[in-house]
């Protein structure tokens, strides 16, 4: 089992920045991929950025250059960050942290990011 807790969402004006954090606990040493997804009202959940196998990163085309995923691994926890710069109103969504353990997906409860124009 893996538990994920997100933080850092909020309201920001277009052009501004936010930093999201996701703290993983539990069976963190079995995590094979970890990252961020988002879901805007009326739309499907989509990948934003993630660490995948081999330590590589994967970004949605719409956020490349503007968003950066990073992580902090230590003995007891695994934290993933999402630095979001030059935010646009279309970035408004609930952002979810995701972790993959073998064939199971774990999700956080989500954090709302609202970008005003």
Short mmCIF file of N, CA, C and O in Angstrom, two decimals:
data_model
loop_
_atom_site.label_atom_id
_atom_site.label_comp_id
_atom_site.label_asym_id
_atom_site.label_seq_id
_atom_site.Cartn_x
_atom_site.Cartn_y
_atom_site.Cartn_z
N UNK A 1 0.83 -1.19 0.00
CA UNK A 1 0.00 0.00 0.00
C UNK A 1 0.87 1.25 0.00
O UNK A 1 1.94 1.27 0.62
N UNK A 2 0.43 2.25 -0.72
CA UNK A 2 1.10 3.54 -0.77
C UNK A 2 0.08 4.63 -0.49
O UNK A 2 -1.04 4.60 -1.02
N UNK A 3 0.44 5.57 0.36
CA UNK A 3 -0.42 6.71 0.64
C UNK A 3 0.23 7.95 0.04
O UNK A 3 1.44 8.14 0.14
N UNK A 4 -0.60 8.78 -0.58
CA UNK A 4 -0.12 9.99 -1.24
C UNK A 4 -0.88 11.19 -0.71
O UNK A 4 -2.11 11.17 -0.66
N UNK A 5 -0.15 12.23 -0.35
CA UNK A 5 -0.77 13.45 0.16
C UNK A 5 -0.22 14.63 -0.62
O UNK A 5 0.99 14.89 -0.60
N UNK A 6 -1.12 15.34 -1.31
CA UNK A 6 -0.72 16.50 -2.10
C UNK A 6 -0.90 17.77 -1.29
O UNK A 6 -1.73 17.85 -0.39
N UNK A 7 -0.13 18.79 -1.67
CA UNK A 7 -0.30 20.12 -1.10
C UNK A 7 0.22 21.14 -2.09
O UNK A 7 0.95 20.80 -3.03
N UNK A 8 -0.16 22.40 -1.87
CA UNK A 8 0.41 23.48 -2.67
C UNK A 8 -0.52 24.10 -3.70
O UNK A 8 -0.14 25.06 -4.36
N UNK A 9 -1.73 23.59 -3.83
CA UNK A 9 -2.65 24.21 -4.78
C UNK A 9 -3.15 25.55 -4.29
O UNK A 9 -2.88 25.96 -3.16
N UNK A 10 -3.89 26.25 -5.14
CA UNK A 10 -4.45 27.53 -4.74
C UNK A 10 -4.86 28.35 -5.95
O UNK A 10 -4.94 27.85 -7.07
N UNK A 11 -5.10 29.62 -5.68
CA UNK A 11 -5.52 30.57 -6.72
C UNK A 11 -4.34 31.45 -7.10
O UNK A 11 -3.66 31.99 -6.22
N UNK A 12 -4.11 31.57 -8.39
CA UNK A 12 -3.00 32.39 -8.86
C UNK A 12 -3.43 33.10 -10.14
O UNK A 12 -4.28 32.58 -10.89
N UNK A 13 -2.87 34.25 -10.39
CA UNK A 13 -3.16 34.97 -11.62
C UNK A 13 -2.36 34.37 -12.78
O UNK A 13 -1.29 33.78 -12.58
N UNK A 14 -2.87 34.56 -13.97
CA UNK A 14 -2.16 34.09 -15.17
C UNK A 14 -0.76 34.69 -15.19
O UNK A 14 -0.56 35.87 -14.88
N UNK A 15 0.21 33.84 -15.55
CA UNK A 15 1.60 34.26 -15.55
C UNK A 15 2.33 33.96 -14.25
O UNK A 15 3.56 34.06 -14.19
N UNK A 16 1.57 33.60 -13.23
CA UNK A 16 2.17 33.32 -11.93
C UNK A 16 2.70 31.91 -11.82
O UNK A 16 2.71 31.14 -12.79
N UNK A 17 3.14 31.57 -10.61
CA UNK A 17 3.76 30.27 -10.35
C UNK A 17 3.17 29.63 -9.10
O UNK A 17 2.71 30.32 -8.19
N UNK A 18 3.20 28.32 -9.10
CA UNK A 18 2.84 27.52 -7.93
C UNK A 18 3.74 26.31 -7.88
O UNK A 18 4.24 25.84 -8.91
N UNK A 19 3.92 25.78 -6.68
CA UNK A 19 4.70 24.56 -6.51
C UNK A 19 3.85 23.55 -5.75
O UNK A 19 3.42 23.80 -4.63
N UNK A 20 3.61 22.42 -6.38
CA UNK A 20 2.86 21.35 -5.75
C UNK A 20 3.82 20.33 -5.15
O UNK A 20 4.90 20.10 -5.70
N UNK A 21 3.40 19.73 -4.05
CA UNK A 21 4.18 18.68 -3.41
C UNK A 21 3.32 17.45 -3.23
O UNK A 21 2.12 17.56 -2.99
N UNK A 22 3.94 16.29 -3.34
CA UNK A 22 3.25 15.03 -3.08
C UNK A 22 4.16 14.17 -2.24
O UNK A 22 5.25 13.78 -2.68
N UNK A 23 3.73 13.88 -1.03
CA UNK A 23 4.49 13.04 -0.12
C UNK A 23 3.93 11.63 -0.13
O UNK A 23 2.74 11.43 0.12
N UNK A 24 4.78 10.68 -0.45
CA UNK A 24 4.38 9.27 -0.47
C UNK A 24 4.88 8.59 0.79
O UNK A 24 5.99 8.86 1.26
N UNK A 25 4.07 7.70 1.31
CA UNK A 25 4.46 6.90 2.46
C UNK A 25 3.94 5.49 2.27
O UNK A 25 3.12 5.22 1.40
N UNK A 26 4.43 4.60 3.12
CA UNK A 26 4.04 3.21 2.99
C UNK A 26 5.11 2.44 2.23
O UNK A 26 6.30 2.59 2.49
N UNK A 27 4.69 1.65 1.27
CA UNK A 27 5.59 0.78 0.52
C UNK A 27 6.30 1.55 -0.59
O UNK A 27 6.22 1.19 -1.78
N UNK A 28 7.03 2.60 -0.22
CA UNK A 28 7.60 3.50 -1.23
C UNK A 28 8.71 2.85 -2.04
O UNK A 28 8.97 3.27 -3.16
N UNK A 29 9.34 1.83 -1.53
CA UNK A 29 10.46 1.22 -2.25
C UNK A 29 9.98 0.37 -3.42
O UNK A 29 10.78 -0.05 -4.25
N UNK A 30 8.69 0.12 -3.49
CA UNK A 30 8.13 -0.63 -4.62
C UNK A 30 7.57 0.26 -5.71
O UNK A 30 7.07 -0.24 -6.72
N UNK A 31 7.66 1.58 -5.52
CA UNK A 31 7.12 2.50 -6.52
C UNK A 31 7.99 2.47 -7.78
O UNK A 31 9.20 2.65 -7.71
N UNK A 32 7.39 2.25 -8.93
CA UNK A 32 8.13 2.18 -10.19
C UNK A 32 7.93 3.44 -11.05
O UNK A 32 8.72 3.69 -11.96
N UNK A 33 6.90 4.19 -10.78
CA UNK A 33 6.67 5.45 -11.49
C UNK A 33 5.86 6.35 -10.57
O UNK A 33 5.07 5.86 -9.76
N UNK A 34 6.07 7.65 -10.72
CA UNK A 34 5.36 8.59 -9.84
C UNK A 34 5.28 9.93 -10.52
O UNK A 34 6.27 10.38 -11.13
N UNK A 35 4.13 10.56 -10.42
CA UNK A 35 4.01 11.85 -11.07
C UNK A 35 2.68 12.52 -10.83
O UNK A 35 2.00 12.23 -9.84
N UNK A 36 2.34 13.40 -11.75
CA UNK A 36 1.16 14.25 -11.61
C UNK A 36 0.23 14.12 -12.81
O UNK A 36 0.68 14.10 -13.95
N UNK A 37 -1.05 14.06 -12.49
CA UNK A 37 -2.10 14.12 -13.48
C UNK A 37 -3.01 15.29 -13.11
O UNK A 37 -2.96 15.80 -12.00
N UNK A 38 -3.85 15.69 -14.04
CA UNK A 38 -4.83 16.74 -13.74
C UNK A 38 -6.14 16.45 -14.45
O UNK A 38 -6.17 15.77 -15.48
N UNK A 39 -7.20 16.99 -13.87
CA UNK A 39 -8.52 16.84 -14.45
C UNK A 39 -9.26 18.16 -14.36
O UNK A 39 -9.54 18.64 -13.26
N UNK A 40 -9.54 18.73 -15.52
CA UNK A 40 -10.30 19.97 -15.59
C UNK A 40 -11.79 19.63 -15.66
O UNK A 40 -12.16 18.52 -16.05
N UNK A 41 -12.65 20.56 -15.29
CA UNK A 41 -14.09 20.30 -15.33
C UNK A 41 -14.55 19.84 -16.71
O UNK A 41 -14.22 20.47 -17.72
N UNK A 42 -15.26 18.74 -16.76
CA UNK A 42 -15.79 18.23 -18.01
C UNK A 42 -14.79 17.54 -18.89
O UNK A 42 -15.12 17.16 -20.03
N UNK A 43 -13.57 17.35 -18.40
CA UNK A 43 -12.53 16.71 -19.21
C UNK A 43 -12.00 15.47 -18.53
O UNK A 43 -12.19 15.27 -17.34
N UNK A 44 -11.30 14.64 -19.32
CA UNK A 44 -10.71 13.44 -18.76
C UNK A 44 -9.43 13.78 -18.02
O UNK A 44 -8.77 14.79 -18.29
N UNK A 45 -9.08 12.91 -17.09
CA UNK A 45 -7.82 13.07 -16.39
C UNK A 45 -6.68 12.85 -17.38
O UNK A 45 -6.72 11.93 -18.20
N UNK A 46 -5.65 13.70 -17.29
CA UNK A 46 -4.55 13.61 -18.21
C UNK A 46 -3.21 13.70 -17.50
O UNK A 46 -3.10 14.32 -16.44
N UNK A 47 -2.21 13.09 -18.10
CA UNK A 47 -0.86 13.16 -17.56
C UNK A 47 -0.32 14.58 -17.68
O UNK A 47 -0.49 15.23 -18.71
N UNK A 48 0.32 15.04 -16.62
CA UNK A 48 1.01 16.33 -16.66
C UNK A 48 2.51 16.08 -16.76
O UNK A 48 3.18 16.53 -17.69
N UNK A 49 3.05 15.37 -15.77
CA UNK A 49 4.48 15.07 -15.74
C UNK A 49 4.70 13.90 -14.82
O UNK A 49 4.00 13.76 -13.81
N UNK A 50 5.69 13.08 -15.14
CA UNK A 50 5.95 11.91 -14.31
C UNK A 50 7.37 11.43 -14.47
O UNK A 50 8.00 11.64 -15.51
N UNK A 51 7.86 10.81 -13.40
CA UNK A 51 9.08 10.02 -13.48
C UNK A 51 8.66 8.61 -13.87
O UNK A 51 7.79 8.02 -13.23
N UNK A 52 9.31 8.09 -14.90
CA UNK A 52 8.98 6.75 -15.36
C UNK A 52 10.20 5.85 -15.22
O UNK A 52 11.17 6.24 -14.56
N UNK A 53 10.17 4.69 -15.82
CA UNK A 53 11.25 3.73 -15.63
C UNK A 53 12.59 4.31 -16.07
O UNK A 53 12.68 5.10 -17.00
N UNK A 54 13.63 3.91 -15.35
CA UNK A 54 14.96 4.38 -15.67
C UNK A 54 15.24 5.81 -15.23
O UNK A 54 16.24 6.40 -15.64
N UNK A 55 14.36 6.37 -14.44
CA UNK A 55 14.56 7.72 -13.95
C UNK A 55 14.24 8.80 -14.98
O UNK A 55 14.49 9.98 -14.75
N UNK A 56 13.69 8.39 -16.12
CA UNK A 56 13.35 9.38 -17.14
C UNK A 56 12.09 10.14 -16.74
O UNK A 56 11.32 9.71 -15.90
N UNK A 57 11.89 11.29 -17.37
CA UNK A 57 10.70 12.08 -17.13
C UNK A 57 9.86 12.15 -18.40
O UNK A 57 10.39 12.07 -19.52
N UNK A 58 8.58 12.32 -18.19
CA UNK A 58 7.64 12.42 -19.30
C UNK A 58 6.73 13.61 -19.02
O UNK A 58 6.18 13.71 -17.92
N UNK A 59 6.59 14.50 -20.00
CA UNK A 59 5.76 15.69 -19.83
C UNK A 59 4.70 15.75 -20.92
O UNK A 59 4.93 15.36 -22.06
N UNK A 60 3.54 16.30 -20.55
CA UNK A 60 2.55 16.63 -21.57
C UNK A 60 3.09 17.78 -22.41
O UNK A 60 3.77 18.68 -21.90
N UNK A 61 2.80 17.76 -23.69
CA UNK A 61 3.30 18.82 -24.58
C UNK A 61 2.85 20.20 -24.12
O UNK A 61 3.58 21.18 -24.26
N UNK A 62 1.67 20.28 -23.55
CA UNK A 62 1.11 21.57 -23.17
C UNK A 62 1.83 22.23 -22.00
O UNK A 62 1.65 23.42 -21.75
N UNK A 63 2.65 21.45 -21.27
CA UNK A 63 3.33 22.02 -20.09
C UNK A 63 4.84 22.01 -20.22
O UNK A 63 5.53 22.54 -19.33
N UNK A 64 5.36 21.43 -21.29
CA UNK A 64 6.81 21.42 -21.47
C UNK A 64 7.35 22.84 -21.42
O UNK A 64 6.74 23.76 -21.91
N UNK A 65 8.51 23.00 -20.84
CA UNK A 65 9.19 24.29 -20.65
C UNK A 65 8.61 25.04 -19.45
O UNK A 65 9.34 25.61 -18.67
N UNK A 66 7.31 25.01 -19.26
CA UNK A 66 6.70 25.78 -18.17
C UNK A 66 6.71 25.03 -16.84
O UNK A 66 6.82 25.65 -15.78
N UNK A 67 6.55 23.72 -16.87
CA UNK A 67 6.47 22.92 -15.64
C UNK A 67 7.72 22.07 -15.50
O UNK A 67 8.29 21.58 -16.49
N UNK A 68 8.13 21.83 -14.26
CA UNK A 68 9.27 20.97 -13.98
C UNK A 68 8.93 20.03 -12.83
O UNK A 68 8.49 20.48 -11.77
N UNK A 69 9.15 18.74 -13.05
CA UNK A 69 8.95 17.76 -12.00
C UNK A 69 10.30 17.44 -11.37
O UNK A 69 11.32 17.35 -12.06
N UNK A 70 10.31 17.30 -10.05
CA UNK A 70 11.52 16.94 -9.35
C UNK A 70 11.15 16.05 -8.18
O UNK A 70 9.96 15.89 -7.85
N UNK A 71 12.16 15.47 -7.53
CA UNK A 71 11.83 14.58 -6.42
C UNK A 71 12.93 14.62 -5.37
O UNK A 71 14.07 15.00 -5.63
N UNK A 72 12.54 14.19 -4.20
CA UNK A 72 13.42 14.16 -3.04
C UNK A 72 13.22 12.80 -2.38
O UNK A 72 12.19 12.54 -1.78
N UNK A 73 14.22 11.92 -2.53
CA UNK A 73 14.12 10.59 -1.95
C UNK A 73 15.01 10.50 -0.72
O UNK A 73 16.17 10.90 -0.76
N UNK A 74 14.45 10.00 0.34
CA UNK A 74 15.30 9.68 1.47
C UNK A 74 14.85 8.35 2.06
O UNK A 74 14.03 7.66 1.47
N UNK A 75 15.33 8.03 3.20
CA UNK A 75 15.15 6.69 3.74
C UNK A 75 13.69 6.35 3.96
O UNK A 75 13.25 5.24 3.74
N UNK A 76 12.93 7.33 4.44
CA UNK A 76 11.58 7.02 4.89
C UNK A 76 10.46 7.62 4.06
O UNK A 76 9.30 7.33 4.32
N UNK A 77 10.79 8.47 3.12
CA UNK A 77 9.72 9.05 2.35
C UNK A 77 10.20 9.38 0.95
O UNK A 77 11.38 9.44 0.66
N UNK A 78 9.23 9.58 0.10
CA UNK A 78 9.49 9.89 -1.30
C UNK A 78 8.58 11.05 -1.64
O UNK A 78 7.36 10.91 -1.61
N UNK A 79 9.15 12.20 -1.95
CA UNK A 79 8.36 13.38 -2.24
C UNK A 79 8.62 13.83 -3.67
O UNK A 79 9.77 13.90 -4.11
N UNK A 80 7.55 14.09 -4.39
CA UNK A 80 7.64 14.59 -5.76
C UNK A 80 7.05 15.99 -5.81
O UNK A 80 6.02 16.26 -5.19
N UNK A 81 7.72 16.86 -6.54
CA UNK A 81 7.29 18.25 -6.66
C UNK A 81 6.92 18.56 -8.11
O UNK A 81 7.45 17.95 -9.04
N UNK A 82 6.06 19.53 -8.26
CA UNK A 82 5.75 20.04 -9.58
C UNK A 82 5.83 21.56 -9.52
O UNK A 82 4.97 22.20 -8.91
N UNK A 83 6.87 22.11 -10.10
CA UNK A 83 7.02 23.56 -10.20
C UNK A 83 6.31 24.03 -11.46
O UNK A 83 6.64 23.60 -12.56
N UNK A 84 5.33 24.88 -11.28
CA UNK A 84 4.52 25.35 -12.40
C UNK A 84 4.74 26.84 -12.59
O UNK A 84 4.42 27.63 -11.69
N UNK A 85 5.28 27.23 -13.71
CA UNK A 85 5.55 28.62 -14.04
C UNK A 85 4.71 29.06 -15.23
O UNK A 85 4.20 28.23 -15.99
N UNK A 86 4.60 30.34 -15.40
CA UNK A 86 3.86 30.90 -16.53
C UNK A 86 2.48 30.25 -16.66
O UNK A 86 2.06 29.83 -17.75
N UNK A 87 1.78 30.18 -15.55
CA UNK A 87 0.49 29.50 -15.54
C UNK A 87 -0.54 30.21 -16.42
O UNK A 87 -0.54 31.44 -16.53
N UNK A 88 -1.38 29.39 -17.02
CA UNK A 88 -2.42 29.89 -17.91
C UNK A 88 -3.80 29.47 -17.37
O UNK A 88 -3.90 28.48 -16.64
N UNK A 89 -4.85 30.19 -17.72
CA UNK A 89 -6.18 29.78 -17.26
C UNK A 89 -6.51 28.34 -17.63
O UNK A 89 -7.21 27.65 -16.86
N UNK A 90 -6.01 27.85 -18.74
CA UNK A 90 -6.29 26.48 -19.14
C UNK A 90 -5.56 25.45 -18.28
O UNK A 90 -5.79 24.24 -18.43
N UNK A 91 -4.69 25.89 -17.39
CA UNK A 91 -4.06 24.98 -16.44
C UNK A 91 -4.96 24.72 -15.23
O UNK A 91 -4.61 23.89 -14.37
N UNK A 92 -6.06 25.43 -15.15
CA UNK A 92 -7.00 25.24 -14.04
C UNK A 92 -7.52 23.81 -14.03
O UNK A 92 -8.04 23.32 -15.03
N UNK A 93 -7.36 23.14 -12.89
CA UNK A 93 -7.76 21.74 -12.77
C UNK A 93 -7.49 21.26 -11.36
O UNK A 93 -6.83 21.95 -10.57
N UNK A 94 -8.01 20.09 -11.06
CA UNK A 94 -7.58 19.38 -9.86
C UNK A 94 -6.37 18.55 -10.24
O UNK A 94 -6.42 17.78 -11.21
N UNK A 95 -5.30 18.72 -9.50
CA UNK A 95 -4.05 18.01 -9.78
C UNK A 95 -3.93 16.84 -8.81
O UNK A 95 -4.04 17.02 -7.59
N UNK A 96 -3.68 15.67 -9.37
CA UNK A 96 -3.60 14.45 -8.60
C UNK A 96 -2.20 13.87 -8.67
O UNK A 96 -1.60 13.79 -9.76
N UNK A 97 -1.72 13.42 -7.54
CA UNK A 97 -0.47 12.68 -7.50
C UNK A 97 -0.77 11.21 -7.76
O UNK A 97 -1.79 10.68 -7.31
N UNK A 98 0.13 10.58 -8.50
CA UNK A 98 -0.05 9.18 -8.87
C UNK A 98 1.24 8.42 -8.61
O UNK A 98 2.34 8.92 -8.86
N UNK A 99 1.10 7.20 -8.10
CA UNK A 99 2.24 6.31 -7.93
C UNK A 99 1.85 4.92 -8.45
O UNK A 99 0.72 4.47 -8.24
N UNK A 100 2.80 4.29 -9.10
CA UNK A 100 2.56 2.96 -9.66
C UNK A 100 3.42 1.96 -8.92
O UNK A 100 4.64 2.14 -8.78
N UNK A 101 2.79 0.92 -8.42
CA UNK A 101 3.46 -0.19 -7.77
C UNK A 101 3.05 -1.45 -8.50
O UNK A 101 1.90 -1.86 -8.41
N UNK A 102 4.01 -2.02 -9.25
CA UNK A 102 3.71 -3.15 -10.13
C UNK A 102 2.56 -2.77 -11.05
O UNK A 102 2.72 -1.90 -11.89
N UNK A 103 1.42 -3.40 -10.93
CA UNK A 103 0.31 -3.09 -11.83
C UNK A 103 -0.80 -2.31 -11.14
O UNK A 103 -1.89 -2.19 -11.67
N UNK A 104 -0.51 -1.76 -9.97
CA UNK A 104 -1.51 -1.01 -9.22
C UNK A 104 -1.21 0.48 -9.26
O UNK A 104 -0.07 0.88 -9.13
N UNK A 105 -2.26 1.26 -9.45
CA UNK A 105 -2.16 2.72 -9.41
C UNK A 105 -2.70 3.23 -8.08
O UNK A 105 -3.77 2.82 -7.64
N UNK A 106 -1.96 4.13 -7.48
CA UNK A 106 -2.40 4.80 -6.26
C UNK A 106 -2.55 6.29 -6.56
O UNK A 106 -1.76 6.86 -7.31
N UNK A 107 -3.58 6.88 -5.95
CA UNK A 107 -3.90 8.28 -6.20
C UNK A 107 -4.05 9.04 -4.90
O UNK A 107 -4.56 8.52 -3.91
N UNK A 108 -3.62 10.30 -4.93
CA UNK A 108 -3.94 11.19 -3.83
C UNK A 108 -5.34 11.74 -4.01
O UNK A 108 -6.03 11.45 -4.99
N UNK A 109 -5.76 12.56 -3.07
CA UNK A 109 -7.12 13.12 -3.11
C UNK A 109 -7.22 14.31 -4.05
O UNK A 109 -8.31 14.72 -4.42
N UNK A 110 -6.08 14.86 -4.43
CA UNK A 110 -6.07 15.96 -5.36
C UNK A 110 -5.96 17.31 -4.68
O UNK A 110 -6.37 17.50 -3.54
N UNK A 111 -5.42 18.27 -5.43
CA UNK A 111 -5.33 19.65 -4.95
C UNK A 111 -5.74 20.56 -6.09
O UNK A 111 -5.32 20.38 -7.25
N UNK A 112 -6.58 21.53 -5.78
CA UNK A 112 -7.16 22.39 -6.82
C UNK A 112 -6.21 23.54 -7.15
O UNK A 112 -5.73 24.25 -6.26
N UNK A 113 -5.97 23.71 -8.43
CA UNK A 113 -5.22 24.85 -8.94
C UNK A 113 -6.17 25.67 -9.81
O UNK A 113 -6.75 25.16 -10.76
N UNK A 114 -6.31 26.94 -9.47
CA UNK A 114 -7.17 27.84 -10.23
C UNK A 114 -6.33 29.00 -10.72
O UNK A 114 -5.69 29.69 -9.93
N UNK A 115 -6.34 29.21 -12.03
CA UNK A 115 -5.57 30.29 -12.64
C UNK A 115 -6.56 31.30 -13.21
O UNK A 115 -7.34 30.98 -14.12
N UNK A 116 -6.53 32.50 -12.68
CA UNK A 116 -7.44 33.54 -13.13
C UNK A 116 -6.81 34.35 -14.27
O UNK A 116 -5.60 34.55 -14.30
N UNK A 117 -7.66 34.82 -15.16
CA UNK A 117 -7.16 35.59 -16.32
C UNK A 117 -7.10 37.07 -16.02
O UNK A 117 -7.57 37.54 -15.00
#
